Amino acid sequence: MLSTTTTLKPALTPLRWEARTLFLLDQTQLPLSTVWHSYTTVEGVVEAIQTMVVRGAPAIGLAAAYGMVLAFQQVINTETQWALVLEALKPLATELNASRPTAVNLMWAVQQQWQLLQQAALQELPLEQALKALEANAVTLHQQDVEANQRMGALGASLLPAHARLLTHCNAGALATGGYGTALGVIRAAYATGKCSHVFADETRPRLQGAQLTAYELMYEGIPSTLICDNMAASLMQQGRIDAILVGADRIAANGDAANKIGTYSLAVVAHYHQVPFYVVAPASTFDGELPTGTGIPIEERSTQEVTVVNQQRLAPEGMNVYNPGFDVTPAHLITAIITPDVILKAPYAAGISAWLGNRAEGLAVTTV
Ligand code: MRU
Protein backbone atom coordinates (compact mmCIF):
# COMPACT_ATOMS: atom_id res chain seq x y z
CA MET A 1 0.00 0.00 0.00
CA LEU A 2 1.29 3.45 -0.92
CA SER A 3 1.81 5.87 1.90
CA THR A 4 2.22 9.61 1.53
CA THR A 5 4.14 11.86 3.84
CA THR A 6 3.69 15.62 3.90
CA THR A 7 6.73 17.69 4.78
CA LEU A 8 5.81 21.13 6.05
CA LYS A 9 8.18 23.76 4.76
CA PRO A 10 9.43 26.26 7.34
CA ALA A 11 7.69 29.65 7.11
CA LEU A 12 9.75 32.27 5.30
CA THR A 13 11.02 35.02 7.54
CA PRO A 14 13.45 37.86 6.86
CA LEU A 15 14.73 38.18 10.42
CA ARG A 16 15.44 36.19 13.60
CA TRP A 17 16.44 37.31 17.07
CA GLU A 18 18.54 34.87 19.06
CA ALA A 19 20.83 35.42 22.06
CA ARG A 20 20.68 39.20 21.67
CA THR A 21 21.84 38.94 18.08
CA LEU A 22 19.81 40.00 15.04
CA PHE A 23 19.99 37.64 12.08
CA LEU A 24 18.91 39.04 8.70
CA LEU A 25 18.32 37.03 5.55
CA ASP A 26 20.27 38.82 2.83
CA GLN A 27 17.50 39.72 0.37
CA THR A 28 19.99 41.10 -2.15
CA GLN A 29 21.21 37.54 -2.74
CA LEU A 30 17.84 35.79 -3.10
CA PRO A 31 16.70 33.69 -4.85
CA LEU A 32 20.10 32.32 -5.87
CA SER A 33 21.67 32.11 -2.41
CA THR A 34 20.27 31.88 1.09
CA VAL A 35 22.69 33.82 3.25
CA TRP A 36 22.05 34.97 6.81
CA HIS A 37 24.11 37.77 8.39
CA SER A 38 24.36 38.36 12.13
CA TYR A 39 24.31 41.82 13.76
CA THR A 40 25.34 42.81 17.27
CA THR A 41 25.61 46.58 16.73
CA VAL A 42 23.13 49.23 15.69
CA GLU A 43 25.63 50.53 13.11
CA GLY A 44 25.45 47.14 11.41
CA VAL A 45 21.64 47.28 11.37
CA VAL A 46 21.72 50.80 9.84
CA GLU A 47 23.97 49.52 7.08
CA ALA A 48 21.73 46.48 6.49
CA ILE A 49 18.70 48.75 6.09
CA GLN A 50 20.54 51.15 3.79
CA THR A 51 21.92 48.41 1.56
CA MET A 52 18.54 46.61 1.48
CA VAL A 53 19.77 43.39 3.06
CA VAL A 54 16.46 43.89 4.86
CA ARG A 55 13.73 45.76 3.02
CA GLY A 56 9.97 46.13 2.94
CA ALA A 57 8.35 48.61 5.30
CA PRO A 58 7.28 46.34 8.20
CA ALA A 59 10.51 44.28 8.07
CA ILE A 60 12.58 47.47 8.18
CA GLY A 61 10.56 48.58 11.22
CA LEU A 62 11.16 45.31 13.04
CA ALA A 63 14.88 45.38 12.23
CA ALA A 64 14.91 48.89 13.74
CA ALA A 65 13.08 47.72 16.89
CA TYR A 66 15.81 45.11 17.41
CA GLY A 67 18.41 47.69 16.38
CA MET A 68 17.30 49.86 19.31
CA VAL A 69 17.94 46.91 21.65
CA LEU A 70 21.46 46.58 20.27
CA ALA A 71 22.02 50.34 20.57
CA PHE A 72 20.88 50.37 24.19
CA GLN A 73 23.04 47.35 24.98
CA GLN A 74 26.07 49.10 23.46
CA VAL A 75 25.44 52.28 25.45
CA ILE A 76 24.94 50.62 28.85
CA ASN A 77 28.28 48.87 28.45
CA THR A 78 29.90 52.23 29.17
CA GLU A 79 27.25 54.52 30.72
CA THR A 80 25.59 53.74 34.03
CA GLN A 81 23.33 56.74 34.69
CA TRP A 82 19.98 57.12 32.95
CA ALA A 83 20.54 60.73 31.83
CA LEU A 84 23.89 59.90 30.26
CA VAL A 85 22.51 56.71 28.73
CA LEU A 86 19.72 58.59 26.95
CA GLU A 87 22.15 61.30 25.83
CA ALA A 88 24.49 58.71 24.32
CA LEU A 89 21.59 56.76 22.79
CA LYS A 90 20.02 59.72 21.04
CA PRO A 91 22.48 60.04 18.09
CA LEU A 92 22.34 56.27 17.51
CA ALA A 93 18.53 56.32 17.48
CA THR A 94 18.56 59.35 15.19
CA GLU A 95 20.88 57.62 12.71
CA LEU A 96 18.72 54.49 12.76
CA ASN A 97 15.59 56.60 12.29
CA ALA A 98 17.10 58.22 9.19
CA SER A 99 18.44 55.05 7.57
CA ARG A 100 15.64 55.10 4.95
CA PRO A 101 13.17 57.96 4.56
CA THR A 102 9.87 56.69 3.11
CA ALA A 103 8.72 53.67 5.14
CA VAL A 104 7.17 55.20 8.27
CA ASN A 105 7.25 51.81 10.01
CA LEU A 106 10.93 52.56 10.66
CA MET A 107 10.25 55.80 12.55
CA TRP A 108 7.26 54.16 14.28
CA ALA A 109 9.42 51.32 15.64
CA VAL A 110 12.20 53.64 16.82
CA GLN A 111 9.56 55.80 18.51
CA GLN A 112 7.94 52.79 20.24
CA GLN A 113 11.27 51.75 21.69
CA TRP A 114 12.30 55.30 22.62
CA GLN A 115 9.03 55.86 24.50
CA LEU A 116 9.54 52.62 26.44
CA LEU A 117 12.99 53.81 27.50
CA GLN A 118 11.71 57.22 28.55
CA GLN A 119 9.16 55.51 30.80
CA ALA A 120 11.88 53.25 32.19
CA ALA A 121 14.08 56.28 32.85
CA LEU A 122 11.25 58.07 34.67
CA GLN A 123 10.80 55.00 36.88
CA GLU A 124 14.59 54.71 37.27
CA LEU A 125 14.41 51.07 36.30
CA PRO A 126 17.74 49.22 36.60
CA LEU A 127 19.40 49.38 33.17
CA GLU A 128 19.61 45.60 32.72
CA GLN A 129 15.88 45.37 33.46
CA ALA A 130 15.17 48.09 30.88
CA LEU A 131 17.22 46.16 28.33
CA LYS A 132 15.08 43.08 28.97
CA ALA A 133 11.89 45.14 28.60
CA LEU A 134 13.16 46.67 25.35
CA GLU A 135 14.03 43.23 24.00
CA ALA A 136 10.64 41.81 25.03
CA ASN A 137 8.91 44.73 23.31
CA ALA A 138 10.78 44.11 20.04
CA VAL A 139 9.77 40.44 20.17
CA THR A 140 6.14 41.45 20.85
CA LEU A 141 6.11 43.92 17.94
CA HIS A 142 7.46 41.12 15.73
CA GLN A 143 4.74 38.68 16.83
CA GLN A 144 2.05 41.33 16.50
CA ASP A 145 3.15 42.05 12.93
CA VAL A 146 2.76 38.41 11.90
CA GLU A 147 -0.66 38.21 13.59
CA ALA A 148 -1.75 41.47 11.92
CA ASN A 149 -0.73 40.04 8.53
CA GLN A 150 -2.76 36.91 9.13
CA ARG A 151 -5.82 38.99 10.04
CA MET A 152 -5.35 41.17 6.93
CA GLY A 153 -5.07 38.00 4.89
CA ALA A 154 -8.45 36.73 6.06
CA LEU A 155 -10.15 40.14 5.74
CA GLY A 156 -8.68 40.82 2.31
CA ALA A 157 -9.53 37.38 0.95
CA SER A 158 -13.17 37.99 1.93
CA LEU A 159 -13.28 40.83 -0.63
CA LEU A 160 -12.24 38.70 -3.57
CA PRO A 161 -14.41 36.71 -5.96
CA ALA A 162 -13.89 32.95 -6.33
CA HIS A 163 -10.91 31.91 -8.49
CA ALA A 164 -9.66 35.49 -8.81
CA ARG A 165 -6.73 36.33 -11.05
CA LEU A 166 -4.62 38.74 -9.02
CA LEU A 167 -1.76 41.09 -9.74
CA THR A 168 0.83 42.40 -7.28
CA HIS A 169 3.76 44.79 -7.45
CA CYS A 170 7.12 44.81 -5.66
CA ASN A 171 7.35 42.38 -2.76
CA ALA A 172 4.82 42.63 0.03
CA GLY A 173 5.27 39.08 1.25
CA ALA A 174 6.71 37.29 4.26
CA LEU A 175 10.15 38.67 3.40
CA ALA A 176 8.94 42.28 3.56
CA THR A 177 7.34 41.85 6.98
CA GLY A 178 7.72 39.89 10.22
CA GLY A 179 6.27 36.94 8.29
CA TYR A 180 3.26 35.93 6.14
CA GLY A 181 3.04 39.23 4.24
CA THR A 182 0.63 42.11 3.66
CA ALA A 183 -0.57 42.06 0.01
CA LEU A 184 0.97 38.63 -0.47
CA GLY A 185 -0.63 37.57 2.83
CA VAL A 186 -4.04 38.30 1.29
CA ILE A 187 -3.01 36.33 -1.80
CA ARG A 188 -1.88 33.40 0.38
CA ALA A 189 -5.13 33.41 2.34
CA ALA A 190 -7.13 33.71 -0.89
CA TYR A 191 -5.27 30.80 -2.47
CA ALA A 192 -5.77 28.65 0.63
CA THR A 193 -9.52 29.22 0.44
CA GLY A 194 -9.95 28.73 -3.31
CA LYS A 195 -10.37 32.42 -4.01
CA CYS A 196 -7.26 32.84 -6.11
CA SER A 197 -6.54 30.87 -9.25
CA HIS A 198 -3.50 32.74 -10.53
CA VAL A 199 -1.11 35.56 -9.59
CA PHE A 200 0.77 37.88 -11.91
CA ALA A 201 3.85 39.42 -10.32
CA ASP A 202 5.38 42.61 -11.72
CA GLU A 203 9.16 42.30 -11.89
CA THR A 204 9.40 45.83 -10.36
CA ARG A 205 12.22 47.77 -11.96
CA PRO A 206 14.77 48.87 -11.00
CA ARG A 207 15.54 46.64 -7.99
CA LEU A 208 13.43 43.72 -9.24
CA GLN A 209 11.86 42.78 -5.91
CA GLY A 210 9.02 41.14 -7.87
CA ALA A 211 11.30 38.97 -10.00
CA GLN A 212 13.65 38.06 -7.17
CA LEU A 213 11.47 37.94 -4.07
CA THR A 214 7.76 37.75 -4.96
CA ALA A 215 8.42 35.09 -7.61
CA TYR A 216 10.48 33.17 -5.03
CA GLU A 217 7.74 33.42 -2.39
CA LEU A 218 4.95 32.42 -4.80
CA MET A 219 6.89 29.37 -5.94
CA TYR A 220 7.83 28.53 -2.36
CA GLU A 221 4.13 28.54 -1.44
CA GLY A 222 3.17 26.61 -4.59
CA ILE A 223 0.80 29.35 -5.80
CA PRO A 224 0.24 29.30 -9.58
CA SER A 225 1.92 32.43 -10.86
CA THR A 226 3.47 34.25 -13.79
CA LEU A 227 6.17 36.89 -13.82
CA ILE A 228 5.66 39.92 -16.07
CA CYS A 229 7.65 43.05 -16.87
CA ASP A 230 6.05 46.13 -15.34
CA ASN A 231 4.96 47.46 -18.74
CA MET A 232 2.84 44.35 -19.42
CA ALA A 233 0.30 44.92 -16.63
CA ALA A 234 -1.86 47.39 -18.60
CA SER A 235 -2.21 44.98 -21.49
CA LEU A 236 -3.34 42.19 -19.13
CA MET A 237 -6.00 44.50 -17.69
CA GLN A 238 -7.11 45.49 -21.18
CA GLN A 239 -7.58 41.80 -21.99
CA GLY A 240 -9.76 41.36 -18.88
CA ARG A 241 -7.29 38.95 -17.30
CA ILE A 242 -6.94 40.67 -13.91
CA ASP A 243 -9.74 40.60 -11.30
CA ALA A 244 -7.99 42.63 -8.59
CA ILE A 245 -4.68 44.26 -7.75
CA LEU A 246 -3.15 44.01 -4.27
CA VAL A 247 -0.18 46.07 -3.12
CA GLY A 248 1.47 46.96 0.18
CA ALA A 249 2.38 50.46 1.34
CA ASP A 250 5.32 52.24 2.89
CA ARG A 251 3.37 55.17 4.30
CA ILE A 252 -0.31 56.12 4.24
CA ALA A 253 -1.30 59.71 4.95
CA ALA A 254 -4.33 60.72 7.03
CA ASN A 255 -6.45 61.13 3.87
CA GLY A 256 -5.61 57.65 2.51
CA ASP A 257 -2.97 58.67 -0.07
CA ALA A 258 -0.52 55.76 -0.11
CA ALA A 259 3.21 55.68 -0.92
CA ASN A 260 4.48 52.40 -2.27
CA LYS A 261 7.15 51.10 -4.61
CA ILE A 262 7.61 53.15 -7.77
CA GLY A 263 5.18 51.95 -10.43
CA THR A 264 2.27 51.49 -8.03
CA TYR A 265 0.64 54.77 -9.07
CA SER A 266 0.66 53.90 -12.77
CA LEU A 267 -0.94 50.54 -11.94
CA ALA A 268 -3.68 52.34 -9.98
CA VAL A 269 -4.37 54.72 -12.87
CA VAL A 270 -4.67 51.86 -15.35
CA ALA A 271 -6.78 49.82 -12.89
CA HIS A 272 -9.15 52.80 -12.54
CA TYR A 273 -9.47 53.06 -16.34
CA HIS A 274 -10.24 49.34 -16.66
CA GLN A 275 -12.41 49.24 -13.49
CA VAL A 276 -10.19 46.66 -11.80
CA PRO A 277 -10.41 46.85 -7.96
CA PHE A 278 -7.18 48.25 -6.50
CA TYR A 279 -6.48 47.26 -2.88
CA VAL A 280 -3.77 48.53 -0.52
CA VAL A 281 -2.93 46.21 2.39
CA ALA A 282 -1.18 47.67 5.44
CA PRO A 283 -0.87 47.37 9.22
CA ALA A 284 -1.30 50.30 11.65
CA SER A 285 2.46 50.97 11.72
CA THR A 286 2.27 52.07 8.05
CA PHE A 287 -0.19 54.91 8.78
CA ASP A 288 1.14 58.41 9.35
CA GLY A 289 -1.76 60.24 10.96
CA GLU A 290 0.40 63.37 11.26
CA LEU A 291 0.57 63.88 7.50
CA PRO A 292 -2.65 65.33 6.09
CA THR A 293 -1.97 64.20 2.48
CA GLY A 294 0.48 62.16 0.47
CA THR A 295 2.24 65.23 -0.90
CA GLY A 296 4.14 65.44 2.39
CA ILE A 297 5.55 61.90 2.15
CA PRO A 298 9.34 61.99 1.68
CA ILE A 299 10.27 59.99 -1.42
CA GLU A 300 13.64 58.30 -1.40
CA GLU A 301 15.83 58.99 -4.43
CA ARG A 302 18.18 56.11 -5.00
CA SER A 303 21.47 55.53 -6.78
CA THR A 304 21.57 56.18 -10.54
CA GLN A 305 23.37 52.84 -10.91
CA GLU A 306 20.15 50.97 -10.11
CA VAL A 307 18.86 52.21 -13.48
CA THR A 308 21.99 52.26 -15.62
CA VAL A 309 23.53 48.95 -14.53
CA VAL A 310 21.85 45.54 -14.77
CA ASN A 311 23.62 42.43 -13.50
CA GLN A 312 26.79 44.44 -13.01
CA GLN A 313 26.71 45.40 -16.67
CA ARG A 314 26.31 49.02 -17.72
CA LEU A 315 23.44 49.51 -20.20
CA ALA A 316 23.08 53.28 -20.57
CA PRO A 317 25.84 55.51 -21.92
CA GLU A 318 28.21 57.02 -19.34
CA GLY A 319 27.05 60.48 -18.27
CA MET A 320 23.34 59.93 -19.07
CA ASN A 321 21.04 61.70 -16.61
CA VAL A 322 18.91 59.39 -14.44
CA TYR A 323 15.81 59.94 -12.31
CA ASN A 324 15.35 57.14 -9.76
CA PRO A 325 12.67 57.72 -7.11
CA GLY A 326 12.13 54.56 -5.05
CA PHE A 327 8.43 55.22 -4.40
CA ASP A 328 5.38 57.02 -5.72
CA VAL A 329 2.14 58.15 -4.11
CA THR A 330 -1.22 56.77 -5.18
CA PRO A 331 -4.01 59.27 -4.42
CA ALA A 332 -6.76 57.90 -2.19
CA HIS A 333 -9.45 58.29 -4.85
CA LEU A 334 -7.77 55.59 -6.96
CA ILE A 335 -7.82 53.08 -4.07
CA THR A 336 -10.87 50.81 -3.89
CA ALA A 337 -10.22 49.88 -0.25
CA ILE A 338 -7.42 49.81 2.30
CA ILE A 339 -7.25 46.47 4.08
CA THR A 340 -5.98 46.74 7.67
CA PRO A 341 -5.82 44.06 10.38
CA ASP A 342 -9.09 45.28 11.92
CA VAL A 343 -11.13 47.08 9.30
CA ILE A 344 -11.60 47.35 5.58
CA LEU A 345 -11.45 51.10 4.99
CA LYS A 346 -13.30 52.68 2.10
CA ALA A 347 -13.68 56.29 0.91
CA PRO A 348 -14.00 58.79 2.47
CA TYR A 349 -10.76 57.59 4.06
CA ALA A 350 -9.92 60.47 6.40
CA ALA A 351 -12.80 59.78 8.80
CA GLY A 352 -12.30 55.99 8.75
CA ILE A 353 -8.54 56.19 9.28
CA SER A 354 -8.84 58.66 12.12
CA ALA A 355 -11.60 56.64 13.86
CA TRP A 356 -9.71 53.38 13.47
CA LEU A 357 -6.36 54.77 14.68
CA GLY A 358 -8.16 56.54 17.54
CA ASN A 359 -9.86 53.32 18.62
CA ARG A 360 -6.56 51.47 18.52
CA ALA A 361 -4.89 54.14 20.66
CA GLU A 362 -7.66 53.76 23.21
CA GLY A 363 -7.44 49.96 22.99
CA LEU A 364 -11.07 49.62 21.90
CA ALA A 365 -12.28 46.58 20.02
CA VAL A 366 -12.59 47.29 16.31
CA THR A 367 -14.63 45.47 13.74
CA THR A 368 -14.97 45.47 10.00
CA VAL A 369 -16.78 48.52 8.63
O1 MRU B 1 12.44 49.51 -1.43
P1 MRU B 1 11.74 48.40 -0.72
O2 MRU B 1 12.02 47.04 -1.30
O3 MRU B 1 11.93 48.47 0.78
O4 MRU B 1 10.21 48.73 -1.00
C1 MRU B 1 9.25 47.87 -0.52
C2 MRU B 1 7.91 48.18 -0.98
O5 MRU B 1 7.62 49.18 -1.57
C3 MRU B 1 6.86 47.22 -0.59
O6 MRU B 1 5.91 47.09 -1.61
C4 MRU B 1 6.21 47.75 0.66
O7 MRU B 1 7.13 47.93 1.67
C5 MRU B 1 5.12 46.84 0.99
S1 MRU B 1 4.84 46.51 2.64
C6 MRU B 1 5.05 44.83 2.86
PDB file of N, CA and C in Angstrom, residues 14 21 60 156 180 253 348:
ATOM      1  N   PRO A  14      12.241  37.122   7.215  1.00  0.00           N
ATOM      2  CA  PRO A  14      13.449  37.861   6.856  1.00  0.00           C
ATOM      3  C   PRO A  14      14.386  38.097   8.040  1.00  0.00           C
ATOM      4  N   THR A  21      21.210  38.720  19.387  1.00  0.00           N
ATOM      5  CA  THR A  21      21.837  38.945  18.084  1.00  0.00           C
ATOM      6  C   THR A  21      20.717  38.964  17.050  1.00  0.00           C
ATOM      7  N   ILE A  60      11.625  46.419   7.802  1.00  0.00           N
ATOM      8  CA  ILE A  60      12.578  47.474   8.182  1.00  0.00           C
ATOM      9  C   ILE A  60      12.260  47.952   9.606  1.00  0.00           C
ATOM     10  N   GLY A 156      -8.867  40.498   3.724  1.00  0.00           N
ATOM     11  CA  GLY A 156      -8.684  40.821   2.311  1.00  0.00           C
ATOM     12  C   GLY A 156      -9.255  39.744   1.413  1.00  0.00           C
ATOM     13  N   TYR A 180       4.542  36.105   6.795  1.00  0.00           N
ATOM     14  CA  TYR A 180       3.257  35.935   6.136  1.00  0.00           C
ATOM     15  C   TYR A 180       3.008  36.961   5.032  1.00  0.00           C
ATOM     16  N   ALA A 253      -0.980  58.434   4.297  1.00  0.00           N
ATOM     17  CA  ALA A 253      -1.299  59.713   4.945  1.00  0.00           C
ATOM     18  C   ALA A 253      -2.709  59.662   5.538  1.00  0.00           C
ATOM     19  N   PRO A 348     -15.083  57.833   2.245  1.00  0.00           N
ATOM     20  CA  PRO A 348     -13.996  58.786   2.471  1.00  0.00           C
ATOM     21  C   PRO A 348     -13.037  58.271   3.551  1.00  0.00           C
TER      22      PRO A 348
END
